[in-house]
Short mmCIF file of C-alpha atoms and ligand atoms in Angstrom, two decimals:
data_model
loop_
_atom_site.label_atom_id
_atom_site.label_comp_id
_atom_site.label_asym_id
_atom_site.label_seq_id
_atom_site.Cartn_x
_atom_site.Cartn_y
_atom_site.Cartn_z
CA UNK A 1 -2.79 -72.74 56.66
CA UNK A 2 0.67 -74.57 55.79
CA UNK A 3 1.03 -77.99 55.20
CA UNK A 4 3.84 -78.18 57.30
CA UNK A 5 1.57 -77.01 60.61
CA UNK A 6 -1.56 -79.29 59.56
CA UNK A 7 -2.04 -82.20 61.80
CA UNK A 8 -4.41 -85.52 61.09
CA UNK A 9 -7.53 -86.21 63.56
CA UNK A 10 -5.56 -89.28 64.20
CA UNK A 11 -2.58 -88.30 65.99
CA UNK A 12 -4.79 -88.05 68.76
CA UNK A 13 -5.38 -91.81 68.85
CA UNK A 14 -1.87 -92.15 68.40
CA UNK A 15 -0.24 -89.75 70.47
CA UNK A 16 -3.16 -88.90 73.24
CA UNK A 17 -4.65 -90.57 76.45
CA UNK A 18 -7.43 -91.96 75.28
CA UNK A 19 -9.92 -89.77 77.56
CA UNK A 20 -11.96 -87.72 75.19
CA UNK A 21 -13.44 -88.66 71.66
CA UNK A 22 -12.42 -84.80 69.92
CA UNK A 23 -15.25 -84.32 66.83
CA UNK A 24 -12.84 -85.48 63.48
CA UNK A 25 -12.54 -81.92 62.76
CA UNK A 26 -9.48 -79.62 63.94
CA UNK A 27 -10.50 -75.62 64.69
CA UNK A 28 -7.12 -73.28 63.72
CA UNK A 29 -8.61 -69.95 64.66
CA UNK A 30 -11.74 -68.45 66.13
CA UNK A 31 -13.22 -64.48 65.56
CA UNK A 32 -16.48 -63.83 67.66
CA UNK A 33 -18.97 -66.71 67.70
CA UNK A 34 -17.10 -68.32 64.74
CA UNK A 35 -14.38 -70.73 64.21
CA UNK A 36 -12.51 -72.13 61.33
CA UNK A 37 -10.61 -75.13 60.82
CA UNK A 38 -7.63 -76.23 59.09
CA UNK A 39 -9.56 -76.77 55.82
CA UNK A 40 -11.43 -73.12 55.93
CA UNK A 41 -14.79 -74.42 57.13
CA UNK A 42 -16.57 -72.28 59.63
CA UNK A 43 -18.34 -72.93 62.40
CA UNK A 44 -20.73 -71.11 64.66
CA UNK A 45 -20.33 -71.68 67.91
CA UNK A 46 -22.89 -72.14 70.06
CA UNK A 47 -20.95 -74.36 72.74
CA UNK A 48 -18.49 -71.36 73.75
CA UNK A 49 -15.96 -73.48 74.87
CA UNK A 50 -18.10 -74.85 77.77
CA UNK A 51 -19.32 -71.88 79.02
CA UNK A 52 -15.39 -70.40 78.67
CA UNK A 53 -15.45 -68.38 75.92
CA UNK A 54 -17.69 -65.59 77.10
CA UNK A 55 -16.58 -62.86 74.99
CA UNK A 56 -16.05 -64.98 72.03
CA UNK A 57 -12.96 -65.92 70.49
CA UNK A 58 -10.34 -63.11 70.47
CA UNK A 59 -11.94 -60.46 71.75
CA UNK A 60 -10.08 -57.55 71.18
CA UNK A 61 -10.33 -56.15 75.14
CA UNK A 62 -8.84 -59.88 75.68
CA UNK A 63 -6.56 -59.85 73.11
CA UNK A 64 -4.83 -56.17 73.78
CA UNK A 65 -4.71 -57.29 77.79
CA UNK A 66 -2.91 -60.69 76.87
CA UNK A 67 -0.24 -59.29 74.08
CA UNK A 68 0.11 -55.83 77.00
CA UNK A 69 0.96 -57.94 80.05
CA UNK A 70 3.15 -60.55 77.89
CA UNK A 71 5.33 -58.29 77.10
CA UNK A 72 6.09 -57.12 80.76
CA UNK A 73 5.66 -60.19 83.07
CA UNK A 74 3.77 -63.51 82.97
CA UNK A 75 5.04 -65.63 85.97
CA UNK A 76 6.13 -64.87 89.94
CA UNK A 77 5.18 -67.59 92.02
CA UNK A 78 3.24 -66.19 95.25
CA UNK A 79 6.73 -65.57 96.65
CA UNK A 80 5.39 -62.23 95.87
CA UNK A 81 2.24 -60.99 94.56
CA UNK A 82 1.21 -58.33 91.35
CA UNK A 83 -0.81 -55.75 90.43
CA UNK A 84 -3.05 -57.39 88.22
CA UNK A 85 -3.67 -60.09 90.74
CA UNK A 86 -5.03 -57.08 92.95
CA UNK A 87 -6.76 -55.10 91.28
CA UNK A 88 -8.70 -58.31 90.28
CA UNK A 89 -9.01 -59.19 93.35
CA UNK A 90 -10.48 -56.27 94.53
CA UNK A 91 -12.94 -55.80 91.34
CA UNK A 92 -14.67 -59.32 92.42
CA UNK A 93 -14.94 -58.10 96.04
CA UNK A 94 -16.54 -55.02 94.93
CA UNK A 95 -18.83 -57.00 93.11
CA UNK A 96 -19.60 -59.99 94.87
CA UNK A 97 -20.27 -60.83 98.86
CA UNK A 98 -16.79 -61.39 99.24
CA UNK A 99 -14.04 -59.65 101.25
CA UNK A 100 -11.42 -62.03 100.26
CA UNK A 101 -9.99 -64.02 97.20
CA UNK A 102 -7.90 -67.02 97.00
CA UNK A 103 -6.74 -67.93 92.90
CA UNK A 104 -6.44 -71.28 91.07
CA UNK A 105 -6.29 -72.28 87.57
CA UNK A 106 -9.37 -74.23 87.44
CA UNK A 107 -12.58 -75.13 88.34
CA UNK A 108 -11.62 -78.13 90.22
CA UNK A 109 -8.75 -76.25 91.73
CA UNK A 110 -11.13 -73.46 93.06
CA UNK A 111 -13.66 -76.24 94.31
CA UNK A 112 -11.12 -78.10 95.90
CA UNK A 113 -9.69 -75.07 97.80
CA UNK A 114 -13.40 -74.24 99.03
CA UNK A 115 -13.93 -77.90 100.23
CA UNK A 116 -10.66 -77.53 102.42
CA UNK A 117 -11.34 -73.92 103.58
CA UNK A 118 -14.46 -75.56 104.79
CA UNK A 119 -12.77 -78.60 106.76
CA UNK A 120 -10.24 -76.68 108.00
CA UNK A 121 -13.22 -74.13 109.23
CA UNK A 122 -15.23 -76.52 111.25
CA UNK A 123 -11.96 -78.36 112.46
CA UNK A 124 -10.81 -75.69 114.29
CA UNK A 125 -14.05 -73.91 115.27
CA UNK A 126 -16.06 -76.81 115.98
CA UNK A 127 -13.55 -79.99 115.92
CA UNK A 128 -13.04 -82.88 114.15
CA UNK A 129 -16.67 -84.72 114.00
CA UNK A 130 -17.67 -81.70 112.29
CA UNK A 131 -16.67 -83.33 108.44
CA UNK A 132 -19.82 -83.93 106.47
CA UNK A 133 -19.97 -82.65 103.10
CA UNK A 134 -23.23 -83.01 101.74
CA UNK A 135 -23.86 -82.63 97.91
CA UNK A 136 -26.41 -82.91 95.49
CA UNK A 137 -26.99 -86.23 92.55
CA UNK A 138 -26.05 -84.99 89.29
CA UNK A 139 -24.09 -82.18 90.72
CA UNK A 140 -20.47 -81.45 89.04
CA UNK A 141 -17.57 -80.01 90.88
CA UNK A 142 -14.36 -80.87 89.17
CA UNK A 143 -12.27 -83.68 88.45
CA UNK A 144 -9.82 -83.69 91.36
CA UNK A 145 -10.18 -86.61 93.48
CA UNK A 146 -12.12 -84.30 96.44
CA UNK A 147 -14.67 -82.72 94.34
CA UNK A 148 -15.49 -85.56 91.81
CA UNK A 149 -16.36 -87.49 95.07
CA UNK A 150 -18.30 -84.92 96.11
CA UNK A 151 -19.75 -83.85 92.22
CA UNK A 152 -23.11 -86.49 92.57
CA UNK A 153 -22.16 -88.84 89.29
CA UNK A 154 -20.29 -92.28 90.27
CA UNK A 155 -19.45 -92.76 86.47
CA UNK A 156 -17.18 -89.84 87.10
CA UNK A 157 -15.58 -90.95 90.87
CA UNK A 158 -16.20 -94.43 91.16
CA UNK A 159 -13.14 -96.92 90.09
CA UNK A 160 -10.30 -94.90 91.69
CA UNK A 161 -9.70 -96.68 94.73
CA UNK A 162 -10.48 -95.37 98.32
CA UNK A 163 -12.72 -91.67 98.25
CA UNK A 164 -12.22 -88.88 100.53
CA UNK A 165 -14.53 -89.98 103.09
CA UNK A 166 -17.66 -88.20 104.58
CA UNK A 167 -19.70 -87.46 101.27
CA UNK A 168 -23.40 -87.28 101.58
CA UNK A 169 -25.66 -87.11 97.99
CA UNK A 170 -29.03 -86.27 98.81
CA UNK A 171 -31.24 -85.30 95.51
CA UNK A 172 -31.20 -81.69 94.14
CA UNK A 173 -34.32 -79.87 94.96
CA UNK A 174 -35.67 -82.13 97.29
CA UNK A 175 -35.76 -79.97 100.73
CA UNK A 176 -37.09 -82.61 103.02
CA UNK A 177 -33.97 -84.88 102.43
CA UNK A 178 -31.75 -81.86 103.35
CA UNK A 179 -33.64 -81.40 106.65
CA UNK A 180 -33.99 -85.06 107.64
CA UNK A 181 -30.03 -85.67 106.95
CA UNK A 182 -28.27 -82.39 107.80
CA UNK A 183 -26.76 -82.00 111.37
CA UNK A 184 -24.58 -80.37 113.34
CA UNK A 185 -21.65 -83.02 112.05
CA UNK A 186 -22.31 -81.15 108.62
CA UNK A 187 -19.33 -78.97 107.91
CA UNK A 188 -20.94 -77.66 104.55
CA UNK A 189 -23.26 -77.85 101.56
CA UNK A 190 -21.86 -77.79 98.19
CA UNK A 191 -24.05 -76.82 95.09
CA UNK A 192 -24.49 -75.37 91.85
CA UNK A 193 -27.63 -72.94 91.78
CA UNK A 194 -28.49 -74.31 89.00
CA UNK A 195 -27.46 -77.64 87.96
CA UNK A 196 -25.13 -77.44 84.45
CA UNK A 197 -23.57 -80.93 83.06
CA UNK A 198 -26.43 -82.58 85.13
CA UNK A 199 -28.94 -81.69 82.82
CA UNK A 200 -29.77 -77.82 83.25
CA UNK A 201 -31.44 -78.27 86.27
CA UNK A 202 -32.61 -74.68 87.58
CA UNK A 203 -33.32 -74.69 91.61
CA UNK A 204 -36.76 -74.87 92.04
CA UNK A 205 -38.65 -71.55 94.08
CA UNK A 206 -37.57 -71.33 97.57
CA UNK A 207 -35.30 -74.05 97.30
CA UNK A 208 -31.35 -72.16 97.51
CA UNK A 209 -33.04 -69.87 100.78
CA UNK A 210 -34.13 -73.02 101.95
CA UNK A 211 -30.78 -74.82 101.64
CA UNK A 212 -29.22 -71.73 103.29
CA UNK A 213 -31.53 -71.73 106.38
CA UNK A 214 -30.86 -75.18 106.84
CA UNK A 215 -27.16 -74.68 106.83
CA UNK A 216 -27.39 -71.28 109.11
CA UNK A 217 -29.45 -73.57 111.51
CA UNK A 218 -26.53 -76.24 111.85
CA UNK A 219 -23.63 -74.32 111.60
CA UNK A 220 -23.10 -75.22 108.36
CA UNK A 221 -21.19 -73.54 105.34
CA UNK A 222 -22.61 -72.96 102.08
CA UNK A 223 -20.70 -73.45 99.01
CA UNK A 224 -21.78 -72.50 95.54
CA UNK A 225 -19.90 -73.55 92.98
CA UNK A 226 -20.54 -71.24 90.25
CA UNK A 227 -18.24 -72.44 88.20
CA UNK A 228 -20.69 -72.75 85.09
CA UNK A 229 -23.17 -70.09 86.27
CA UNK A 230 -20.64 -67.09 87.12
CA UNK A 231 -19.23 -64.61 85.26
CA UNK A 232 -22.57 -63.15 84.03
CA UNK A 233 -23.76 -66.11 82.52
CA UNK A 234 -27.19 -65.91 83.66
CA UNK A 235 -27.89 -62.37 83.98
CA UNK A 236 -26.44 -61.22 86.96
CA UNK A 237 -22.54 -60.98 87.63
CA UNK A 238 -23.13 -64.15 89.97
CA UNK A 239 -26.18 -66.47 90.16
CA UNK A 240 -26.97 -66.21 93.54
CA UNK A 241 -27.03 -62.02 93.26
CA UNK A 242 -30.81 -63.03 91.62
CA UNK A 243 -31.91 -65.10 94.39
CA UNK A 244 -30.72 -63.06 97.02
CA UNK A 245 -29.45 -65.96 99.17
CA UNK A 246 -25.74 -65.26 99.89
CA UNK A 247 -23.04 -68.35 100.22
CA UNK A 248 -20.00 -68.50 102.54
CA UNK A 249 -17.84 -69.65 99.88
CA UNK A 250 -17.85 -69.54 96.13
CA UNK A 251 -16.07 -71.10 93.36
CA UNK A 252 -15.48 -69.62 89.84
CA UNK A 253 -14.12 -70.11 86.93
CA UNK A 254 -14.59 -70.91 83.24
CA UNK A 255 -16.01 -67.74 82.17
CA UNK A 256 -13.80 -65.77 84.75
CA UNK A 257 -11.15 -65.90 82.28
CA UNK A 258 -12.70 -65.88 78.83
CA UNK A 259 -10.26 -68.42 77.51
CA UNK A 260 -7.34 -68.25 79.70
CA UNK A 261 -6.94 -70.54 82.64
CA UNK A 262 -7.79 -68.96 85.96
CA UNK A 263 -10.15 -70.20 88.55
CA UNK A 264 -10.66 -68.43 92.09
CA UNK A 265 -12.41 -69.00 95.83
CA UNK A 266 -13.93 -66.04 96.99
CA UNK A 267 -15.15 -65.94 100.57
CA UNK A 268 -15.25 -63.66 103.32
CA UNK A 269 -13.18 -62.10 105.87
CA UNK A 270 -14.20 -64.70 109.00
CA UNK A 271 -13.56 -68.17 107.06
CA UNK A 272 -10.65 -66.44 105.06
CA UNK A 273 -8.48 -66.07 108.65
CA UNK A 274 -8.25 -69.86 108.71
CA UNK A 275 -5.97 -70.26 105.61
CA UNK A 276 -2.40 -69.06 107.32
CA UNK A 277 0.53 -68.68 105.30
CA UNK A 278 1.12 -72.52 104.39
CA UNK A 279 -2.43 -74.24 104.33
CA UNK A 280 -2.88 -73.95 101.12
CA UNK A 281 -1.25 -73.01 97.90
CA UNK A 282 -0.77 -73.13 93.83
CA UNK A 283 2.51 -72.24 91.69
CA UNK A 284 0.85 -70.12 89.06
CA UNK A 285 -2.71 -69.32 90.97
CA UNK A 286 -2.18 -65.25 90.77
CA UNK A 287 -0.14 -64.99 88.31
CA UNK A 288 -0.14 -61.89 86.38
CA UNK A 289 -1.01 -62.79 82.85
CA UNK A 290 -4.11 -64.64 83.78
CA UNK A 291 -5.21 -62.14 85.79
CA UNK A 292 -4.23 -59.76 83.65
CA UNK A 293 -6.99 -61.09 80.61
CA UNK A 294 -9.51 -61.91 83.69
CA UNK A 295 -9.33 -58.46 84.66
CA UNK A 296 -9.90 -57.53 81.21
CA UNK A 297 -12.56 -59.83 81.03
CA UNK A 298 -14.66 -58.39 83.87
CA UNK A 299 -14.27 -55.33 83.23
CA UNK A 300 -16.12 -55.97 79.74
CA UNK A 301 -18.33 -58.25 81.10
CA UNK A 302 -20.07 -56.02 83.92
CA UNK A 303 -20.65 -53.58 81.42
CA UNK A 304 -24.60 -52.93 81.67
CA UNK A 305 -25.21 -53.48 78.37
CA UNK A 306 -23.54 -56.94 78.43
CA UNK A 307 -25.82 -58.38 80.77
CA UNK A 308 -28.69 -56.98 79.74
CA UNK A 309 -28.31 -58.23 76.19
CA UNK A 310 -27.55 -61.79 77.93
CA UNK A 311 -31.66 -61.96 78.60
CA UNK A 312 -32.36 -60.26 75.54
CA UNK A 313 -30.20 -63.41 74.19
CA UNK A 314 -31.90 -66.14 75.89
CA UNK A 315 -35.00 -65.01 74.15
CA UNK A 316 -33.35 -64.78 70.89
CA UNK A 317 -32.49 -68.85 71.80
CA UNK A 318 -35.95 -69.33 73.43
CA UNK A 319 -37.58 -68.01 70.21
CA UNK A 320 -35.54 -70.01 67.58
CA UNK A 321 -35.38 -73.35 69.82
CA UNK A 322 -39.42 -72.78 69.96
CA UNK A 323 -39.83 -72.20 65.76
CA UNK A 324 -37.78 -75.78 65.47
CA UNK A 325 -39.61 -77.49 67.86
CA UNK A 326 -43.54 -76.32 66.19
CA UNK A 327 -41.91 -78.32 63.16
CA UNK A 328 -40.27 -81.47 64.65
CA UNK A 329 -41.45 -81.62 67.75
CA UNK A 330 -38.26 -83.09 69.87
CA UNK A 331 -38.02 -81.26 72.91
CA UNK A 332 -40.25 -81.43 75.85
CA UNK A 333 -38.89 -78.24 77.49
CA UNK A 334 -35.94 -75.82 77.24
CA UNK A 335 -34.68 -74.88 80.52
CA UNK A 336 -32.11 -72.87 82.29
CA UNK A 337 -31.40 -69.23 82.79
CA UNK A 338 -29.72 -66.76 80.16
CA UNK A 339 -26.77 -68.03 78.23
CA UNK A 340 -26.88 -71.69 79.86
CA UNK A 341 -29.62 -73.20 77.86
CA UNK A 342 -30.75 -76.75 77.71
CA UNK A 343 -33.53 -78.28 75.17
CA UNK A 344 -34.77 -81.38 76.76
CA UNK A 345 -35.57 -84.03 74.53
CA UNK A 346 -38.89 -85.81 74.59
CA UNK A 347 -39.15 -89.42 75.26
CA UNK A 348 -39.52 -90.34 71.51
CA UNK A 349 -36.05 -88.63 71.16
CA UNK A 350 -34.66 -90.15 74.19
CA UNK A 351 -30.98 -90.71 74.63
CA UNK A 352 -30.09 -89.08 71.08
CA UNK A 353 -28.53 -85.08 71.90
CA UNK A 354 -24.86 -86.76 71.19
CA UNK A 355 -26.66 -87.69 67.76
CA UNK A 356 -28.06 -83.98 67.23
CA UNK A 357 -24.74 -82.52 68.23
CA UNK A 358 -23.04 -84.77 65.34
CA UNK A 359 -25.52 -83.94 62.97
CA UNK A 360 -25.11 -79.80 64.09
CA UNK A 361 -21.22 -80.25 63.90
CA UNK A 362 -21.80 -81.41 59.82
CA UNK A 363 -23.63 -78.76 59.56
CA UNK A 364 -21.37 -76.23 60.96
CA UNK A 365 -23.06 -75.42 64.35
CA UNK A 366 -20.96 -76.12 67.38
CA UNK A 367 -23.66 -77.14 70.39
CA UNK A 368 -22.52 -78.99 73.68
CA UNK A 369 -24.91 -81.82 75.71
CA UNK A 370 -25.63 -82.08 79.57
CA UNK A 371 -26.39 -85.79 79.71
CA UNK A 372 -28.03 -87.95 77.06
CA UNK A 373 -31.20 -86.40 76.59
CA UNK A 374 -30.31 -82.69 76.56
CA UNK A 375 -29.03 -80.31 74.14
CA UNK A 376 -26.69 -77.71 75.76
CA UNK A 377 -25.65 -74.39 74.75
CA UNK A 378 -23.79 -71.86 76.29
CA UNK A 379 -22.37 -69.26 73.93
CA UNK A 380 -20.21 -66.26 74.15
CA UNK A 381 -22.40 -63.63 76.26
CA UNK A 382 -21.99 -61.11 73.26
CA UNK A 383 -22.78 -63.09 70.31
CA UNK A 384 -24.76 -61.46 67.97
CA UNK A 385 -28.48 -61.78 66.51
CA UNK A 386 -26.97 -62.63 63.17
CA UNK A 387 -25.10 -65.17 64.44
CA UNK A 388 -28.02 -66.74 66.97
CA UNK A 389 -30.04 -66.43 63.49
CA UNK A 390 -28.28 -68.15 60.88
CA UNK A 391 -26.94 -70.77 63.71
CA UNK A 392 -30.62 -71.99 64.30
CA UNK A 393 -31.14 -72.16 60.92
CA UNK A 394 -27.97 -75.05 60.81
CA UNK A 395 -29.52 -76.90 63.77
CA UNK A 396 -32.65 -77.15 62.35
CA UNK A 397 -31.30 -78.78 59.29
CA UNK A 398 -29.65 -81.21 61.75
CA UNK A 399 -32.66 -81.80 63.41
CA UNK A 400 -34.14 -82.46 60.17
CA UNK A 401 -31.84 -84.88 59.32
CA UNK A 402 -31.83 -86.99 62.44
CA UNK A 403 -35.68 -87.03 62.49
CA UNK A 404 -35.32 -88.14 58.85
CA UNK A 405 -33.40 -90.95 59.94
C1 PLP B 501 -16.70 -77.11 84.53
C2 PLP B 501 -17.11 -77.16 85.94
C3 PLP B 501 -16.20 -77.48 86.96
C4 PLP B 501 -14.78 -77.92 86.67
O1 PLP B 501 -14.01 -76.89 86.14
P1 PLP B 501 -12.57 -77.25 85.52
O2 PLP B 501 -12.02 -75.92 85.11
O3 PLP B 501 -12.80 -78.19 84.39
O4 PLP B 501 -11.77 -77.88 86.59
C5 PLP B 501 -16.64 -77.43 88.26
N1 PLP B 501 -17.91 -77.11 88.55
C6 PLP B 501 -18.81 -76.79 87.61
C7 PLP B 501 -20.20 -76.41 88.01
C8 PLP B 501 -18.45 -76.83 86.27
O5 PLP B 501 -19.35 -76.56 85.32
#
């Protein structure tokens, strides 16, 4: 790399908001499950950009449908709409309970869209006093104003003056709460089938069909936000295909893109009718070179050998996480479903997975935490046994030197 395009680790405290702390180190370019940075040193990665990077960094099916569509159109506005917006479209119809698909470029954005779909629903079908939007402690939906008040962690929402009012948090997996509190003022439940920057919280048996009777008994939508769990993360295409309970709405994201931004809200035909031309919008949601790489990106993904080798993965993890933890004995579980992993640290290791992921960045492993007391990873979906191999041999050297003190 030239000098001239180096930048210093602390530009970003000069020239930055202040809102994240970025590790010291600066990554210049990614193949796979590895990434460089600006002095040569390589990384594996076992955070995949938050659960983004699902194919790994530059992909070539990614790469050849980003440099293809750049060079014929990136941008329209949804003055009018674009083939690769369709065909998307239709692919995640085809392969999803969904009839109909609304795009964002985000999470939040795709959240946010579902939460109005769903007050705008019960509005005019039911009426006004129809508002409640129950959601789960330690959920996470976003960082628009809507969804972080209804995402179940006050760190997150709390200090920005009034909240979008008629938020209910009952706790996750707990289905006499839901049945005490929900009612027919409850316009819908929002959740994540299985918790992600809570913790890695999977649902417990029974608990999503329960949720979903509850909601079918009070005329109330269900909302999965699969932003974190879609995209074939844990197995399936979507999470909920493995439990068989179907939502109303669902959000996704991250993954849905490999990289590039794009978010969408699918849903069906009954609750789609409700958004008219003018409810709702976004400037570049649809636009063609997004979907154009998310197209891509599904195509690849929903190949059969993909998500089979996603469980044959999670053992891979499962195995290796299990070897470290006969030696040093951290974790008290590891949790979660295919590629979103969490190692759950004991109580004499309480409050130290920041500490572990500093130790596995020196090392030159890339992990992510949910919360203080897990270790997170959620790597590209195709990352290889080499890879998973000599990147468990890295964090156990961090572990070792954290338990050494
Ligand atoms: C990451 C995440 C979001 C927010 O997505 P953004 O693209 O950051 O807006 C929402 N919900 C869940 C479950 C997530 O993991």
């Amino acid at each position: 790399m030239t000098m001239e395009h180096k930048v210093e680790r602390k530009l970003f405290d000069e020239v930055m908001v202040p809102c994240y702390n970025p590790m010291p180190m600066i990554p210049d370019h990614g193949k796979g499950s590895r990434i460089w940075d600006q002095e040569g040193r390589e990384y594996i990665d076992f955070a995949g950009g938050i659960a983004v990077s699902c194919l790994g960094h530059c992909h070539p099916v990614m790469v050849d449908a980003l440099t293809e569509q750049a060079q014929k159109l990136w941008h329209l506005s949804n003055v009018m709409t674009n083939a690769p917006a369709l065909r998307l479209a239709k692919r995640l119809t085809e392969l999803s309970f969904a009839d109909r698909v609304f795009y964002a470029n985000s999470g939040a954005e795709a959240n946010e869209a579902a939460l109005k779909l769903a007050r705008r629903w019960a509005k005019e079908e039911h009426g006004e006093h129809k508002s409640e939007i129950i959601a789960f402690t330690k959920g996470f939906h976003g960082r628009t104003f809507f969804t972080v008040t209804v995402g179940g962690q006050p760190a997150y929402s709390d200090g920005f003056g009034p909240k979008p009012g008629d938020v209910t948090h009952l706790p996750y997996n707990d289905i006499a709460a839901l049945a005490d509190h929900i009612s027919e003022r409850t316009c819908a439940v929002m959740m994540e089938p299985l918790q992600g920057e809570g913790g890695i919280v999977p649902p417990e048996p029974g608990f999503l069909q329960a949720v979903r009777e509850l909601c079918d008994k009070h005329n109330a939508l269900l909302i999965f936000d699969e932003v974190q769990t879609g995209n074939g993360r844990t197995g399936t295409f979507y999470a909920y295909q493995e439990s068989g309970v179907e939502p109303d709405i669902l959000a996704t994201a991250k993954s849905l893109g490999g990289g590039i931004p794009i978010g969408a809200m699918l849903t069906t035909e009954r609750l789609a009718a409700h958004m008219k031309p003018g409810v709702h919008g976004s400037t570049y949601g649809g636009n063609p070179l997004a979907c154009a790489v998310a197209e891509a990106v599904v195509n690849e993904v929903t190949k059969p050998d993909v998500l089979d080798g996603v469980m044959e993965r999670e053992q891979w993890f499962r195995d290796g996480l299990e070897a470290i933890n006969d030696k040093y004995g951290i974790f008290s579980e590891v949790r979660g479903k295919g590629l979103l992993l969490g190692a759950a640290l004991n109580q004499d290791w309480e409050g130290r997975a920041r500490d572990i992921l500093v130790a596995a960045g020196e090392e030159g492993l890339l992990v992510l935490v949910a919360g203080p007391n897990v270790v997170r990873f959620t790597p590209s979906l195709v990352i290889t046994k080499a890879d998973i191999e000599e990147g468990m041999a890295r964090l156990e050297r961090a572990i070792a030197k954290v338990v050494a003190g």
